[in-house]
Amino acid sequence: MKAKITANKNFIISEIDKRIYGSFIEHIGRAVYNGIYEPEHSTADDAGFRGDVIELVKKLNVPIVRYPGGNFVSGYNWEDGTGDKAKRPQKQDLAWFAIETNEVGIDEFQEWAKRADTEVMMAVNLGTRGVEDAKNCIEYCNADTDTYYANLRRKNGFEKPFGIKVWCLGNEMDGRWQIGAKTPQEYARLATETAKVMKMVDPSIELVACGSSVPYQKTFGEWELTLLEHAYDYIDYVSLHSYYNNKANDTPSFLARAEEMDLFIKGTAAICDAIKAKKHHTKTVNLSFDEWNVWKSIGTTSAPEKWTKAPHFLEDVYNFEDALLVGCLLMTLQNNCDRVKMACLAQLVNVIAPIMTENGGSAWMQTIFYPFMYASNYGRGKTLRTIVECDNYRTKNNKEYPFLYSSVIDNTDKGELIVFAANRSLDEDMELELSAENYENCKLIEHIQLYSDDLTACNDKDCQRVVPDEVPLAEDGTILLKKHSWNMLRLKY
């Protein structure tokens, strides 16, 4: 099979905002406790954070991490995670039916973020709480005034403000599963008033309002239109959430779900632009795809043992096939970087995550770790609009999709073209031709490949079965993409 990608230096989609390579830590399962935080662990630092986990997070080069939820935030009192740990209340978490000890809260998490070389995307509770508590929370985190909550932060040992710049106005408020779920009208009014007050406290912040929690939600469209009619002047982003799985055991259709993500993005952007035009606004509301991943156990709502601390819960084991789709989803985000300015792989550690840990033991990389790591570290710069020529395949629903899925990024700082490419054929290798127009002396310098003969191959603490390898470069310049493989090509110009 043959395929061709044509990229032209002058055909630019947009500059990539590095925050599309963000992630997510929620108080759920072992994401926080025995994930990022385990004071008894041999690698724990003076604050109780696992050093081995921090090193893996740094390898991913994650620029922003959403916190503390997720469904958890809709029943959370942020004050519970501040001040003297000995005085913090232990509470029921009704989102995931676990016990929350509050050993880790915003005091600790903002410190973890510094040590992991990342920033915090903070969510406020618009489920059981509202405007007043959001106002107090942002004063605690960001204000430098001689006022109650800023002084409370100082009393708790933090003289300087945390300076959190991105804030989420609740989480999935359209979902019937959400504590304090809202109708479109109810959420639109609450989000608008909360946004107004938060920007009074700190005008420099960016605000993310909840969009539809899944693309097939019954209120999709109506939700966004209602929200934007009220809140357009005050918000900066609309959120999108979507998870993918292969419960139908249909690999060709599973790998085509990257196109489903693309349609969700374009549809939501179109709604934002319709309201922009209606209001004769000069500001563009962009998108934050702040929950996405393969979620194999989706639909599970509580751990096997309720009311326990940090239960083993939603610890999906990812195979090679999952890594192929994650690689394609990252390309979708890159190709929509003109509208998607932030995105969060959900989640980061233990819970549907690229990083897994053993209590008191080792930490290791799941298969999905690798395409994310390469995308985050090398996918910086300007995404180019390309022409792709290749054969198509037909899925069981009688739709056609190209075998080749790709993105091309011009990293002008390094003088490199980065090509991410997945061959979605299960049977045939692909000979790829690259045409880089208006680039002089463009030469392939590296070919990284993620491949396994076994689509179900997984990594665990004892064996990394799915790892990237460097493909020797052919003297005649031929580029071969193996069947069902994910690839990164680096070209110097």
mmCIF file of N, CA, C and O in Angstrom, residues 26-82:
data_model
loop_
_atom_site.group_PDB
_atom_site.id
_atom_site.type_symbol
_atom_site.label_atom_id
_atom_site.label_comp_id
_atom_site.label_asym_id
_atom_site.label_seq_id
_atom_site.Cartn_x
_atom_site.Cartn_y
_atom_site.Cartn_z
ATOM 1 N N GLU A 26 -7.758 13.545 39.812
ATOM 2 C CA GLU A 26 -8.986 13.669 40.587
ATOM 3 C C GLU A 26 -8.837 12.865 41.876
ATOM 4 O O GLU A 26 -8.073 11.891 41.930
ATOM 5 N N HIS A 27 -9.584 13.237 42.886
ATOM 6 C CA HIS A 27 -9.657 12.426 44.097
ATOM 7 C C HIS A 27 -10.566 11.234 43.817
ATOM 8 O O HIS A 27 -11.772 11.266 44.059
ATOM 9 N N ILE A 28 -9.968 10.186 43.274
ATOM 10 C CA ILE A 28 -10.688 8.982 42.876
ATOM 11 C C ILE A 28 -9.714 7.819 42.898
ATOM 12 O O ILE A 28 -8.569 7.956 42.443
ATOM 13 N N GLY A 29 -10.138 6.698 43.458
ATOM 14 C CA GLY A 29 -9.271 5.526 43.494
ATOM 15 C C GLY A 29 -7.919 5.840 44.091
ATOM 16 O O GLY A 29 -7.817 6.481 45.141
ATOM 17 N N ARG A 30 -6.864 5.418 43.392
ATOM 18 C CA ARG A 30 -5.490 5.632 43.863
ATOM 19 C C ARG A 30 -4.770 6.705 43.051
ATOM 20 O O ARG A 30 -3.549 6.699 42.932
ATOM 21 N N ALA A 31 -5.528 7.646 42.490
ATOM 22 C CA ALA A 31 -4.875 8.716 41.727
ATOM 23 C C ALA A 31 -4.050 9.614 42.641
ATOM 24 O O ALA A 31 -2.902 9.960 42.333
ATOM 25 N N VAL A 32 -4.634 10.006 43.769
ATOM 26 C CA VAL A 32 -3.937 10.881 44.718
ATOM 27 C C VAL A 32 -3.199 10.042 45.757
ATOM 28 O O VAL A 32 -1.968 10.049 45.820
ATOM 29 N N TYR A 33 -3.946 9.312 46.564
ATOM 30 C CA TYR A 33 -3.347 8.520 47.644
ATOM 31 C C TYR A 33 -2.833 7.197 47.083
ATOM 32 O O TYR A 33 -3.576 6.433 46.467
ATOM 33 N N ASN A 34 -1.525 6.958 47.264
ATOM 34 C CA ASN A 34 -0.793 5.830 46.697
ATOM 35 C C ASN A 34 -0.553 5.997 45.193
ATOM 36 O O ASN A 34 -0.072 5.079 44.542
ATOM 37 N N GLY A 35 -0.891 7.187 44.690
ATOM 38 C CA GLY A 35 -0.558 7.547 43.316
ATOM 39 C C GLY A 35 0.524 8.601 43.335
ATOM 40 O O GLY A 35 1.722 8.293 43.325
ATOM 41 N N ILE A 36 0.107 9.878 43.432
ATOM 42 C CA ILE A 36 1.123 10.938 43.527
ATOM 43 C C ILE A 36 1.624 11.095 44.962
ATOM 44 O O ILE A 36 2.715 11.617 45.193
ATOM 45 N N TYR A 37 0.827 10.629 45.938
ATOM 46 C CA TYR A 37 1.138 10.892 47.351
ATOM 47 C C TYR A 37 1.196 9.574 48.120
ATOM 48 O O TYR A 37 0.213 8.831 48.190
ATOM 49 N N GLU A 38 2.362 9.263 48.665
ATOM 50 C CA GLU A 38 2.549 8.054 49.486
ATOM 51 C C GLU A 38 3.741 8.297 50.404
ATOM 52 O O GLU A 38 4.882 7.945 50.081
ATOM 53 N N PRO A 39 3.504 8.926 51.554
ATOM 54 C CA PRO A 39 4.616 9.351 52.425
ATOM 55 C C PRO A 39 5.530 8.218 52.864
ATOM 56 O O PRO A 39 6.717 8.450 53.131
ATOM 57 N N GLU A 40 4.996 6.985 52.933
ATOM 58 C CA GLU A 40 5.811 5.864 53.398
ATOM 59 C C GLU A 40 6.652 5.249 52.296
ATOM 60 O O GLU A 40 7.446 4.336 52.552
ATOM 61 N N HIS A 41 6.490 5.699 51.065
ATOM 62 C CA HIS A 41 7.207 5.084 49.952
ATOM 63 C C HIS A 41 8.699 5.426 50.002
ATOM 64 O O HIS A 41 9.090 6.499 50.469
ATOM 65 N N SER A 42 9.503 4.523 49.499
ATOM 66 C CA SER A 42 10.964 4.710 49.561
ATOM 67 C C SER A 42 11.439 5.918 48.763
ATOM 68 O O SER A 42 12.507 6.475 49.048
ATOM 69 N N THR A 43 10.653 6.334 47.754
ATOM 70 C CA THR A 43 11.073 7.493 46.945
ATOM 71 C C THR A 43 10.380 8.786 47.377
ATOM 72 O O THR A 43 10.574 9.825 46.727
ATOM 73 N N ALA A 44 9.584 8.730 48.446
ATOM 74 C CA ALA A 44 8.810 9.907 48.855
ATOM 75 C C ALA A 44 9.735 11.050 49.273
ATOM 76 O O ALA A 44 10.766 10.837 49.926
ATOM 77 N N ASP A 45 9.331 12.269 48.889
ATOM 78 C CA ASP A 45 10.105 13.442 49.286
ATOM 79 C C ASP A 45 9.600 13.982 50.621
ATOM 80 O O ASP A 45 8.788 13.352 51.302
ATOM 81 N N ASP A 46 10.071 15.154 51.010
ATOM 82 C CA ASP A 46 9.732 15.705 52.317
ATOM 83 C C ASP A 46 8.249 16.045 52.450
ATOM 84 O O ASP A 46 7.744 16.196 53.564
ATOM 85 N N ALA A 47 7.540 16.166 51.326
ATOM 86 C CA ALA A 47 6.106 16.463 51.366
ATOM 87 C C ALA A 47 5.250 15.214 51.183
ATOM 88 O O ALA A 47 4.018 15.306 51.179
ATOM 89 N N GLY A 48 5.886 14.064 51.027
ATOM 90 C CA GLY A 48 5.146 12.810 50.891
ATOM 91 C C GLY A 48 4.830 12.421 49.459
ATOM 92 O O GLY A 48 4.111 11.443 49.229
ATOM 93 N N PHE A 49 5.372 13.149 48.488
ATOM 94 C CA PHE A 49 5.097 12.850 47.082
ATOM 95 C C PHE A 49 6.065 11.795 46.563
ATOM 96 O O PHE A 49 7.276 11.874 46.826
ATOM 97 N N ARG A 50 5.542 10.837 45.820
ATOM 98 C CA ARG A 50 6.375 9.783 45.247
ATOM 99 C C ARG A 50 7.308 10.371 44.188
ATOM 100 O O ARG A 50 6.866 10.909 43.179
ATOM 101 N N GLY A 51 8.605 10.228 44.420
ATOM 102 C CA GLY A 51 9.582 10.748 43.482
ATOM 103 C C GLY A 51 9.602 9.999 42.170
ATOM 104 O O GLY A 51 9.843 10.596 41.109
ATOM 105 N N ASP A 52 9.350 8.678 42.205
ATOM 106 C CA ASP A 52 9.359 7.914 40.957
ATOM 107 C C ASP A 52 8.215 8.347 40.050
ATOM 108 O O ASP A 52 8.360 8.401 38.817
ATOM 109 N N VAL A 53 7.073 8.706 40.637
ATOM 110 C CA VAL A 53 5.936 9.182 39.846
ATOM 111 C C VAL A 53 6.244 10.552 39.251
ATOM 112 O O VAL A 53 5.960 10.809 38.072
ATOM 113 N N ILE A 54 6.817 11.438 40.055
ATOM 114 C CA ILE A 54 7.166 12.771 39.546
ATOM 115 C C ILE A 54 8.110 12.672 38.360
ATOM 116 O O ILE A 54 7.961 13.396 37.363
ATOM 117 N N GLU A 55 9.072 11.760 38.412
ATOM 118 C CA GLU A 55 10.008 11.613 37.301
ATOM 119 C C GLU A 55 9.305 11.156 36.030
ATOM 120 O O GLU A 55 9.612 11.615 34.928
ATOM 121 N N LEU A 56 8.319 10.266 36.159
ATOM 122 C CA LEU A 56 7.569 9.817 34.984
ATOM 123 C C LEU A 56 6.680 10.933 34.445
ATOM 124 O O LEU A 56 6.527 11.077 33.223
ATOM 125 N N VAL A 57 6.091 11.720 35.343
ATOM 126 C CA VAL A 57 5.284 12.864 34.904
ATOM 127 C C VAL A 57 6.155 13.852 34.134
ATOM 128 O O VAL A 57 5.745 14.396 33.105
ATOM 129 N N LYS A 58 7.377 14.069 34.604
ATOM 130 C CA LYS A 58 8.295 14.972 33.902
ATOM 131 C C LYS A 58 8.646 14.439 32.520
ATOM 132 O O LYS A 58 8.819 15.212 31.573
ATOM 133 N N LYS A 59 8.758 13.125 32.378
ATOM 134 C CA LYS A 59 9.021 12.548 31.059
ATOM 135 C C LYS A 59 7.880 12.845 30.091
ATOM 136 O O LYS A 59 8.111 13.036 28.896
ATOM 137 N N LEU A 60 6.657 12.872 30.612
ATOM 138 C CA LEU A 60 5.503 13.199 29.775
ATOM 139 C C LEU A 60 5.462 14.677 29.411
ATOM 140 O O LEU A 60 4.761 15.065 28.484
ATOM 141 N N ASN A 61 6.159 15.509 30.189
ATOM 142 C CA ASN A 61 6.235 16.957 29.917
ATOM 143 C C ASN A 61 4.832 17.572 29.911
ATOM 144 O O ASN A 61 4.436 18.252 28.965
ATOM 145 N N VAL A 62 4.109 17.325 30.998
ATOM 146 C CA VAL A 62 2.720 17.783 31.114
ATOM 147 C C VAL A 62 2.704 19.232 31.595
ATOM 148 O O VAL A 62 3.182 19.522 32.696
ATOM 149 N N PRO A 63 2.147 20.167 30.826
ATOM 150 C CA PRO A 63 2.224 21.581 31.201
ATOM 151 C C PRO A 63 1.137 22.045 32.161
ATOM 152 O O PRO A 63 1.283 23.091 32.788
ATOM 153 N N ILE A 64 0.019 21.290 32.255
ATOM 154 C CA ILE A 64 -1.074 21.704 33.127
ATOM 155 C C ILE A 64 -1.835 20.466 33.578
ATOM 156 O O ILE A 64 -1.958 19.498 32.818
ATOM 157 N N VAL A 65 -2.306 20.472 34.825
ATOM 158 C CA VAL A 65 -3.040 19.325 35.368
ATOM 159 C C VAL A 65 -4.314 19.822 36.039
ATOM 160 O O VAL A 65 -4.267 20.674 36.931
ATOM 161 N N ARG A 66 -5.434 19.295 35.603
ATOM 162 C CA ARG A 66 -6.731 19.658 36.159
ATOM 163 C C ARG A 66 -6.915 18.985 37.520
ATOM 164 O O ARG A 66 -6.556 17.823 37.710
ATOM 165 N N TYR A 67 -7.557 19.718 38.472
ATOM 166 C CA TYR A 67 -7.663 19.260 39.857
ATOM 167 C C TYR A 67 -8.804 20.023 40.538
ATOM 168 O O TYR A 67 -9.044 21.180 40.175
ATOM 169 N N PRO A 68 -9.578 19.465 41.487
ATOM 170 C CA PRO A 68 -9.523 18.118 42.065
ATOM 171 C C PRO A 68 -10.542 17.154 41.452
ATOM 172 O O PRO A 68 -10.744 16.061 41.949
ATOM 173 N N GLY A 69 -11.213 17.571 40.412
ATOM 174 C CA GLY A 69 -12.188 16.734 39.716
ATOM 175 C C GLY A 69 -12.754 17.534 38.582
ATOM 176 O O GLY A 69 -12.508 18.738 38.462
ATOM 177 N N GLY A 70 -13.533 16.783 37.739
ATOM 178 C CA GLY A 70 -14.131 15.496 37.951
ATOM 179 C C GLY A 70 -15.361 15.548 38.835
ATOM 180 O O GLY A 70 -15.719 16.541 39.457
ATOM 181 N N ASN A 71 -16.067 14.403 38.814
ATOM 182 C CA ASN A 71 -17.291 14.264 39.608
ATOM 183 C C ASN A 71 -17.067 14.606 41.072
ATOM 184 O O ASN A 71 -17.964 15.124 41.748
ATOM 185 N N PHE A 72 -15.865 14.332 41.556
ATOM 186 C CA PHE A 72 -15.546 14.598 42.960
ATOM 187 C C PHE A 72 -15.791 16.052 43.349
ATOM 188 O O PHE A 72 -16.269 16.344 44.448
ATOM 189 N N VAL A 73 -15.483 16.979 42.457
ATOM 190 C CA VAL A 73 -15.525 18.389 42.835
ATOM 191 C C VAL A 73 -16.938 18.869 43.137
ATOM 192 O O VAL A 73 -17.128 19.842 43.882
ATOM 193 N N SER A 74 -17.953 18.200 42.594
ATOM 194 C CA SER A 74 -19.330 18.671 42.761
ATOM 195 C C SER A 74 -19.886 18.452 44.157
ATOM 196 O O SER A 74 -20.999 18.899 44.463
ATOM 197 N N GLY A 75 -19.133 17.765 45.022
ATOM 198 C CA GLY A 75 -19.515 17.629 46.412
ATOM 199 C C GLY A 75 -18.410 18.020 47.364
ATOM 200 O O GLY A 75 -18.445 17.685 48.549
ATOM 201 N N TYR A 76 -17.429 18.778 46.862
ATOM 202 C CA TYR A 76 -16.194 19.039 47.603
ATOM 203 C C TYR A 76 -16.192 20.428 48.213
ATOM 204 O O TYR A 76 -16.548 21.419 47.564
ATOM 205 N N ASN A 77 -15.774 20.504 49.472
ATOM 206 C CA ASN A 77 -15.517 21.783 50.134
ATOM 207 C C ASN A 77 -14.008 22.025 50.124
ATOM 208 O O ASN A 77 -13.259 21.331 50.819
ATOM 209 N N TRP A 78 -13.575 23.000 49.344
ATOM 210 C CA TRP A 78 -12.142 23.211 49.150
ATOM 211 C C TRP A 78 -11.413 23.505 50.450
ATOM 212 O O TRP A 78 -10.230 23.163 50.607
ATOM 213 N N GLU A 79 -12.103 24.104 51.418
ATOM 214 C CA GLU A 79 -11.464 24.443 52.696
ATOM 215 C C GLU A 79 -10.996 23.198 53.447
ATOM 216 O O GLU A 79 -10.063 23.267 54.260
ATOM 217 N N ASP A 80 -11.644 22.045 53.176
ATOM 218 C CA ASP A 80 -11.282 20.808 53.872
ATOM 219 C C ASP A 80 -9.850 20.384 53.587
ATOM 220 O O ASP A 80 -9.246 19.655 54.382
ATOM 221 N N GLY A 81 -9.302 20.815 52.463
ATOM 222 C CA GLY A 81 -7.950 20.426 52.075
ATOM 223 C C GLY A 81 -6.933 21.517 52.327
ATOM 224 O O GLY A 81 -5.944 21.621 51.587
ATOM 225 N N THR A 82 -7.154 22.333 53.365
ATOM 226 C CA THR A 82 -6.220 23.412 53.693
ATOM 227 C C THR A 82 -5.890 23.374 55.182
ATOM 228 O O THR A 82 -6.645 22.830 55.983
#
